PDB file of C-alpha atoms and ligand atoms in Angstrom:
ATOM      1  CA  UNK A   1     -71.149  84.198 -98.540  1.00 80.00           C
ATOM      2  CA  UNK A   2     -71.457  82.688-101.748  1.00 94.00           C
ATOM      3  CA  UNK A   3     -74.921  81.467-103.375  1.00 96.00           C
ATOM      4  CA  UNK A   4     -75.317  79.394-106.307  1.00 97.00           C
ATOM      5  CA  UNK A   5     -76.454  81.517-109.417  1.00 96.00           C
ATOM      6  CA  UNK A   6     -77.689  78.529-111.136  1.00 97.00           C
ATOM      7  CA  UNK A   7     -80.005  76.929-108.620  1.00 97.00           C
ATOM      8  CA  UNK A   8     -83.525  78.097-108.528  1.00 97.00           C
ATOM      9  CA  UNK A   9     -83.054  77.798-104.545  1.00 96.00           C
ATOM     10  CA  UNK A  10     -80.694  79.660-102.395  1.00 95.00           C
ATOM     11  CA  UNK A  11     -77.920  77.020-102.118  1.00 96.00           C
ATOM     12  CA  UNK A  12     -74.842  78.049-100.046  1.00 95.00           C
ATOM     13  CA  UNK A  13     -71.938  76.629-101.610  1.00 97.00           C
ATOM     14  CA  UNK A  14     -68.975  75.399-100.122  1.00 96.00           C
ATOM     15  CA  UNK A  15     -65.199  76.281-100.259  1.00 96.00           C
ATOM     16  CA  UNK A  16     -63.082  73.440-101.861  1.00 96.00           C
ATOM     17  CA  UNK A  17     -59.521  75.141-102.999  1.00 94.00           C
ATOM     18  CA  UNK A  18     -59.991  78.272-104.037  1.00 94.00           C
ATOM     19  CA  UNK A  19     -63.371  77.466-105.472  1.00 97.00           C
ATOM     20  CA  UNK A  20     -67.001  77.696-103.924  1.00 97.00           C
ATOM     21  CA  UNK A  21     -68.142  75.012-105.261  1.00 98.00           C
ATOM     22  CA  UNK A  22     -72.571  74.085-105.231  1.00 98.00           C
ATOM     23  CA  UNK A  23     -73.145  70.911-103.339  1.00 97.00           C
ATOM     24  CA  UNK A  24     -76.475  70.607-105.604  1.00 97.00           C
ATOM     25  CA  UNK A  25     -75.575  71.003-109.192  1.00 98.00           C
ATOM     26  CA  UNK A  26     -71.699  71.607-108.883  1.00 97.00           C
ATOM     27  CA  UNK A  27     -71.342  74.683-110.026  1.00 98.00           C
ATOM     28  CA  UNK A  28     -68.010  76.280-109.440  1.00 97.00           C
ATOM     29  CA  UNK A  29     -66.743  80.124-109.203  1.00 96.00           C
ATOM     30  CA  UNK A  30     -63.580  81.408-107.943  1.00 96.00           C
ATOM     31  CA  UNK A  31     -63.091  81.954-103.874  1.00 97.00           C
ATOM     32  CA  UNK A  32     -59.114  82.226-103.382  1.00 97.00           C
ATOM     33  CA  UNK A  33     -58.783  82.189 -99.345  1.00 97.00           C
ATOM     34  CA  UNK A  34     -55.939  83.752 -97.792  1.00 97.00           C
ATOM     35  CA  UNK A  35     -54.340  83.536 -93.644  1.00 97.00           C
ATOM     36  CA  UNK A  36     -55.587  86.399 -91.937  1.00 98.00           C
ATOM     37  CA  UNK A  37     -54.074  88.216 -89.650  1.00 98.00           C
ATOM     38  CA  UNK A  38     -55.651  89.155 -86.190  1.00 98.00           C
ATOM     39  CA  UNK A  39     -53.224  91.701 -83.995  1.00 98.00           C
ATOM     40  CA  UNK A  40     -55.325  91.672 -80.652  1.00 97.00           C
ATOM     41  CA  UNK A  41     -55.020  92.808 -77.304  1.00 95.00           C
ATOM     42  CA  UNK A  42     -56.635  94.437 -74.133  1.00 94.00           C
ATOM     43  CA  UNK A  43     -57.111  97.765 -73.925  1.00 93.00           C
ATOM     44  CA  UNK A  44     -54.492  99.766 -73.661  1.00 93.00           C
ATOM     45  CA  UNK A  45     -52.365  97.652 -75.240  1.00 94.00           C
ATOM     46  CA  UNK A  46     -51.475 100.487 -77.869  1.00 93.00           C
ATOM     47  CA  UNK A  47     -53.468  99.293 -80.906  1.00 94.00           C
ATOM     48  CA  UNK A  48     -54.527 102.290 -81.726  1.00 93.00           C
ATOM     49  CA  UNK A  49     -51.172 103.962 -81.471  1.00 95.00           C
ATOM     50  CA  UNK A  50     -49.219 101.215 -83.873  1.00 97.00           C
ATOM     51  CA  UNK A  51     -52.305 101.143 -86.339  1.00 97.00           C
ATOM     52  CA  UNK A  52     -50.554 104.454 -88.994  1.00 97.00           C
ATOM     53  CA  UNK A  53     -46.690 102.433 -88.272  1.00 98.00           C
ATOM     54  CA  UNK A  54     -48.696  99.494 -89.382  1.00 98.00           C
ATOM     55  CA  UNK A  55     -50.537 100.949 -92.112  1.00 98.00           C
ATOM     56  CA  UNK A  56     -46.704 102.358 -93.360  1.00 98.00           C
ATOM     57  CA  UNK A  57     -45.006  99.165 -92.716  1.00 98.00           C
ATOM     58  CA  UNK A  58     -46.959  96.870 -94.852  1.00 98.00           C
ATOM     59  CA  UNK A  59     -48.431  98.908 -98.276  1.00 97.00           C
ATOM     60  CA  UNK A  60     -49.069  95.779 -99.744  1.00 96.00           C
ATOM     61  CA  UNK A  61     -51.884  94.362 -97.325  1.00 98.00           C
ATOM     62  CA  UNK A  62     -55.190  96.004 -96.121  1.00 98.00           C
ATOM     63  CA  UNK A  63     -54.710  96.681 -92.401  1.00 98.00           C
ATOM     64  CA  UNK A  64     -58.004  98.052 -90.390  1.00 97.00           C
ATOM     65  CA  UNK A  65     -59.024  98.951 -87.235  1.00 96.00           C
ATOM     66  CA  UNK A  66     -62.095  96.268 -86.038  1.00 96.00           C
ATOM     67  CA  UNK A  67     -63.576  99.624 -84.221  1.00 93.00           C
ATOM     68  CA  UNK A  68     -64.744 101.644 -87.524  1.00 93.00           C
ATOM     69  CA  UNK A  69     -67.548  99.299 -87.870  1.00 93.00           C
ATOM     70  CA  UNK A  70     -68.843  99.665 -84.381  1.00 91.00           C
ATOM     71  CA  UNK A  71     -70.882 102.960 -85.441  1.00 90.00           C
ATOM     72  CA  UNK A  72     -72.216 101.166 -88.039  1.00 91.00           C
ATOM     73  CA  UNK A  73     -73.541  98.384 -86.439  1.00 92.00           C
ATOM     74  CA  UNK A  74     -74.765  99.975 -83.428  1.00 90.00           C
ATOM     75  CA  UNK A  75     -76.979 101.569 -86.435  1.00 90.00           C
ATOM     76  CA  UNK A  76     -77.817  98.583 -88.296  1.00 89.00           C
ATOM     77  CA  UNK A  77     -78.528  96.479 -84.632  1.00 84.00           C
ATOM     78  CA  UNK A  78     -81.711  96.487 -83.576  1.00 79.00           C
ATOM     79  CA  UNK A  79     -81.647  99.018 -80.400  1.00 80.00           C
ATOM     80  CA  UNK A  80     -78.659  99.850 -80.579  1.00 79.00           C
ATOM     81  CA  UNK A  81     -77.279  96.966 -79.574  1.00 87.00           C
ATOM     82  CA  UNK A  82     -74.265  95.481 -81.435  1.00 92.00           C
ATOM     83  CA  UNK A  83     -74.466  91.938 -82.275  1.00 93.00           C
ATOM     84  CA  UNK A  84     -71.170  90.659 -81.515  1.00 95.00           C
ATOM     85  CA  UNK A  85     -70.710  87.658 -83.489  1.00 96.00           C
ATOM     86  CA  UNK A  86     -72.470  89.364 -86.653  1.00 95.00           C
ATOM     87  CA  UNK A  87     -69.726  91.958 -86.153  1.00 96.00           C
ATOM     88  CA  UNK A  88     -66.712  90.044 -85.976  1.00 97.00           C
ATOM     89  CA  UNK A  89     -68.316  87.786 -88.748  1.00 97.00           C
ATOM     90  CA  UNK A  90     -68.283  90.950 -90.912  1.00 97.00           C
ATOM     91  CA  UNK A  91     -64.667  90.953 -90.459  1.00 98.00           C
ATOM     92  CA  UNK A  92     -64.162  87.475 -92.051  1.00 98.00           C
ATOM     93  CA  UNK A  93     -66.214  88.149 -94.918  1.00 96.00           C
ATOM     94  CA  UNK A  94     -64.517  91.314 -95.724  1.00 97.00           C
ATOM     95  CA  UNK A  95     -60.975  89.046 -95.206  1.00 98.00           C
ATOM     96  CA  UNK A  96     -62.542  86.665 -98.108  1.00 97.00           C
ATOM     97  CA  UNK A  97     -63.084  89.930-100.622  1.00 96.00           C
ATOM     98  CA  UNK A  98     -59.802  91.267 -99.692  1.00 97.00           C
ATOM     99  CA  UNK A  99     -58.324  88.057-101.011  1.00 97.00           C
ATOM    100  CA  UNK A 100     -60.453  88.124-103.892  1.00 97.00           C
ATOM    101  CA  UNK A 101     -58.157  91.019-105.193  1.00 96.00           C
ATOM    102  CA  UNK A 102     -54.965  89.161-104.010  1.00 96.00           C
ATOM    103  CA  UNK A 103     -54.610  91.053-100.448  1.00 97.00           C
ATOM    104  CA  UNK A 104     -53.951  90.108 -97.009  1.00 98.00           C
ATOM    105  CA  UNK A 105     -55.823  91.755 -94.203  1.00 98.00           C
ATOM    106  CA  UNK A 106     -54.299  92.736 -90.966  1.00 98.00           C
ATOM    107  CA  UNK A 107     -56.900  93.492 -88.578  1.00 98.00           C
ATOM    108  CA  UNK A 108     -56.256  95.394 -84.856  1.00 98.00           C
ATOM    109  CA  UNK A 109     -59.187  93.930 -82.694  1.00 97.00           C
ATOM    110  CA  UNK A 110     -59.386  93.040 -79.237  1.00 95.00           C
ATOM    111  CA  UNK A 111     -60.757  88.880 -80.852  1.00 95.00           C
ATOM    112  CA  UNK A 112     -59.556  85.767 -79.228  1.00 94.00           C
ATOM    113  CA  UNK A 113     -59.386  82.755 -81.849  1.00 93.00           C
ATOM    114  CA  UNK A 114     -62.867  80.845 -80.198  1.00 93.00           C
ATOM    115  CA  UNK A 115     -64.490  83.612 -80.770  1.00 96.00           C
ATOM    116  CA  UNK A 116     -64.116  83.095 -84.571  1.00 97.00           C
ATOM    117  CA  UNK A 117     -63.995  79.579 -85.091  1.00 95.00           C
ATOM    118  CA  UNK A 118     -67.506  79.181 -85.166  1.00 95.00           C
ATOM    119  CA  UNK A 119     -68.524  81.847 -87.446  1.00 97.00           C
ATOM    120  CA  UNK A 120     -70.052  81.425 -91.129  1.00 95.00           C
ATOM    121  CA  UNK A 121     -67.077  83.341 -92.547  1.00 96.00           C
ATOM    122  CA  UNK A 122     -64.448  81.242 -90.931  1.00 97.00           C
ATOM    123  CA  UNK A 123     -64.235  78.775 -93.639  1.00 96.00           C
ATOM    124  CA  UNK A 124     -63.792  81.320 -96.477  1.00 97.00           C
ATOM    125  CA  UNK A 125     -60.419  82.456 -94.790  1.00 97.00           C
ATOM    126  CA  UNK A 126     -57.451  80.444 -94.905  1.00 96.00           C
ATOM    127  CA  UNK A 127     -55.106  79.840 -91.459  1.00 96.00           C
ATOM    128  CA  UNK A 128     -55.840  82.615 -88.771  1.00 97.00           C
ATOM    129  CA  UNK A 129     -52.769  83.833 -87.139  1.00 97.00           C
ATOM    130  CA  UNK A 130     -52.800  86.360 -83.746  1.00 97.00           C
ATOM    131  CA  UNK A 131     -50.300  87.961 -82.663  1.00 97.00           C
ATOM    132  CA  UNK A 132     -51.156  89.507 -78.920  1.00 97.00           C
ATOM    133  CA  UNK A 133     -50.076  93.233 -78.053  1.00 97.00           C
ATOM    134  CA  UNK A 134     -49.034  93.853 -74.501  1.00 96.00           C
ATOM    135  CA  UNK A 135     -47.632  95.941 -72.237  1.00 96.00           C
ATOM    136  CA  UNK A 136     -47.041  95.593 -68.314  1.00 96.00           C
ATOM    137  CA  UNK A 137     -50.145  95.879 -65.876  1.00 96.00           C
ATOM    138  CA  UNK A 138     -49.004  99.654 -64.480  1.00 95.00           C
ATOM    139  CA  UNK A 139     -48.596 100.938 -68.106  1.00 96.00           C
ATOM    140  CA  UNK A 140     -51.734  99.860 -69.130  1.00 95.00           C
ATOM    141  CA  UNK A 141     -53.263 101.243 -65.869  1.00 94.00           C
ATOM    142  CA  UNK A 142     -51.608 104.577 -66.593  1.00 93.00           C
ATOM    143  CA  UNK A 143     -52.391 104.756 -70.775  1.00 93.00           C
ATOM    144  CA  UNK A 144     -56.604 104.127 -69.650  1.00 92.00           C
ATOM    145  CA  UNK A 145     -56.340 106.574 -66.763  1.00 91.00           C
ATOM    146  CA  UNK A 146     -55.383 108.992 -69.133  1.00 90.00           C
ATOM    147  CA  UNK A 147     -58.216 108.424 -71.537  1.00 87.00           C
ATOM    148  CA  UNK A 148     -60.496 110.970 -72.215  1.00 86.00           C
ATOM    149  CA  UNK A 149     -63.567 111.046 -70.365  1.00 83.00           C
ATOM    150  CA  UNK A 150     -65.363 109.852 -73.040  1.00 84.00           C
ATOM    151  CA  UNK A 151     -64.093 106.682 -73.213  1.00 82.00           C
ATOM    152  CA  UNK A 152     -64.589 103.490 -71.126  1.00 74.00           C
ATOM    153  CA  UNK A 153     -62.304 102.532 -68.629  1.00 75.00           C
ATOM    154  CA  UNK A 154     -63.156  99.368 -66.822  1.00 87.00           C
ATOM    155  CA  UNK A 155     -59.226  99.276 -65.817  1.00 91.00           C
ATOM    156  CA  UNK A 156     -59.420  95.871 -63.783  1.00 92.00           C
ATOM    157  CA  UNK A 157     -61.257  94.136 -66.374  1.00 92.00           C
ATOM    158  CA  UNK A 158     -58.877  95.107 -68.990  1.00 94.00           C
ATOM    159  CA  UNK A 159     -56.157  94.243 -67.169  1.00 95.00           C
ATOM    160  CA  UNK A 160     -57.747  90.464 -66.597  1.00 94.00           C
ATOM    161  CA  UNK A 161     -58.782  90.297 -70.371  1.00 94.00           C
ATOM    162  CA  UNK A 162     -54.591  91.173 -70.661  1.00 95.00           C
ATOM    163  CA  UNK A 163     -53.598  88.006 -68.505  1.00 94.00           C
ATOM    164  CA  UNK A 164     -55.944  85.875 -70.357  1.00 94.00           C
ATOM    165  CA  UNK A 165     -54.216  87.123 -73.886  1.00 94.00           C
ATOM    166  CA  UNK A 166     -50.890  86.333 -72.180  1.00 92.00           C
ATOM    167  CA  UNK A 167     -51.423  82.715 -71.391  1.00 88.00           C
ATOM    168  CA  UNK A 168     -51.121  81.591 -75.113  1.00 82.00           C
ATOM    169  CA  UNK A 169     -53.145  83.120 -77.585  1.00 87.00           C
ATOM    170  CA  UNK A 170     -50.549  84.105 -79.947  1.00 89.00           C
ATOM    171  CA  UNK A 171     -47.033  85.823 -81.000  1.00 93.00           C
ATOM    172  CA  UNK A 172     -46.762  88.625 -78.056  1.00 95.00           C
ATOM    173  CA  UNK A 173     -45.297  91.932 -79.360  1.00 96.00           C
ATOM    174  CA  UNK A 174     -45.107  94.432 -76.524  1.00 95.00           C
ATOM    175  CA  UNK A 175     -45.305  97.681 -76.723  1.00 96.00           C
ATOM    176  CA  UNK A 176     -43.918  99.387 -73.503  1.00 95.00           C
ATOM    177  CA  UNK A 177     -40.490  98.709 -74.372  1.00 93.00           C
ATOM    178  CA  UNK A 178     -40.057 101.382 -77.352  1.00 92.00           C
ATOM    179  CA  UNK A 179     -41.584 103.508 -79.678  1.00 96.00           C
ATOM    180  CA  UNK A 180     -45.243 102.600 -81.807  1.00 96.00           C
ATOM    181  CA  UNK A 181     -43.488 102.415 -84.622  1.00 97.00           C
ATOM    182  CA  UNK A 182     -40.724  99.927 -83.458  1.00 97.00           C
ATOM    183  CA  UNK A 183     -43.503  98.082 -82.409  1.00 97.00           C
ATOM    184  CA  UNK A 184     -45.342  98.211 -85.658  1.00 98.00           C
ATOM    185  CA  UNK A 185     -42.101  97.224 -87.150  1.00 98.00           C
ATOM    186  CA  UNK A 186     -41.943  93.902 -84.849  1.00 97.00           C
ATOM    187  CA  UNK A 187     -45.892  93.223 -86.544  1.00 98.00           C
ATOM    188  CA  UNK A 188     -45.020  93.669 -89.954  1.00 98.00           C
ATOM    189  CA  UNK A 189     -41.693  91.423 -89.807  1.00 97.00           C
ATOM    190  CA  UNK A 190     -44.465  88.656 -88.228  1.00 97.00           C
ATOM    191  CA  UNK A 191     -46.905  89.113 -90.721  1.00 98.00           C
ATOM    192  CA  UNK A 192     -44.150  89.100 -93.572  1.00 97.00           C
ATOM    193  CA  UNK A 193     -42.669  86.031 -92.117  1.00 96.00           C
ATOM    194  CA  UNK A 194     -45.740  83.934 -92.500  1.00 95.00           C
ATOM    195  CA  UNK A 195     -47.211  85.414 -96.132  1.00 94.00           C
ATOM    196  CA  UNK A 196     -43.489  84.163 -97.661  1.00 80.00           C
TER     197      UNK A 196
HETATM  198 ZN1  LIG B   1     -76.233  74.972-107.654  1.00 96.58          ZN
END
């Protein structure tokens, strides 16, 4: 978020171009705003498996997995308790500093686009583009079976959360037709296709 450093009160400013620009006194500094690019899916849908292909496929973005900062806020949120929003609201704001040095940011995370709209740091990104990983109903079914005991399994709900991603959310890239890196590969020629 960017405050004006010349008002005596905490003024949010607001993005014009690739400016933040004061609405009090008009004071300008520089806020370039780049797409950002949101790979989701359900569960299961192999995020976690494409995530290195990704990572090899495209040197010149930052690509993360949304999970890393779930440890983090579950410490920072009171009780434990992650506040969702906040969280995926971190993940626009650190979009807006990657673009600050020039760099897109390709994030796996299981977001639907009205779950962002809203969100303080939506305006400091530029277009949000989703593409949707996905796999049939019996492979996912199989890949959360074979979780580790550790991890949540909720196999019904995933698969609904699946059939709502389906219906329209964004490019779909499966990833039960080949290897994780051919499906990598399909990400990174969709994420290259809209940065040229
Ligand atoms: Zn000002």
């Amino acid at each position: 978020m960017h405050y004006c450093q010349r008002c005596d009160d905490p003024i949010v400013m607001a993005p014009r171009g690739d400016l933040a620009v004061c609405p009090d006194c008009g004071a300008a500094e520089p806020a370039r705003r780049l797409p950002l690019f949101v790979v989701t899916g359900a569960s299961g849908s192999g995020k976690t498996a494409v995530f290195p292909h990704l990572v090899a496929e495209l040197p010149d973005c930052l690509v993360f997995d949304a999970d890393w900062l779930i440890g983090p806020f579950e410490r920072a949120c009171e009780f434990g308790e992650v506040d969702w929003p906040a969280f995926r609201d971190a993940w626009l704001s650190f979009a807006h500093g990657a673009a600050q040095s020039g760099r897109h940011t390709v994030l796996l995370a299981p977001f639907m686009p009205a779950q962002l709209d809203d969100l303080p740091g939506r305006r400091w990104v530029g277009e949000l583009h989703f593409a949707v990983l996905d796999c049939a109903d019996d492979v996912r079914t199989a890949r959360l079976a074979a979780r580790p005991r550790w991890r949540e399994r909720a196999i019904e709900r995933h698969l609904g959360f699946a059939a709502h991603l389906r219906g329209g959310v964004g490019a779909i890239v499966r990833t039960d037709d080949g290897t994780p890196a051919e499906s990598a590969r399909r990400v990174a020629d969709w994420v290259r296709s809209r940065i040229s």
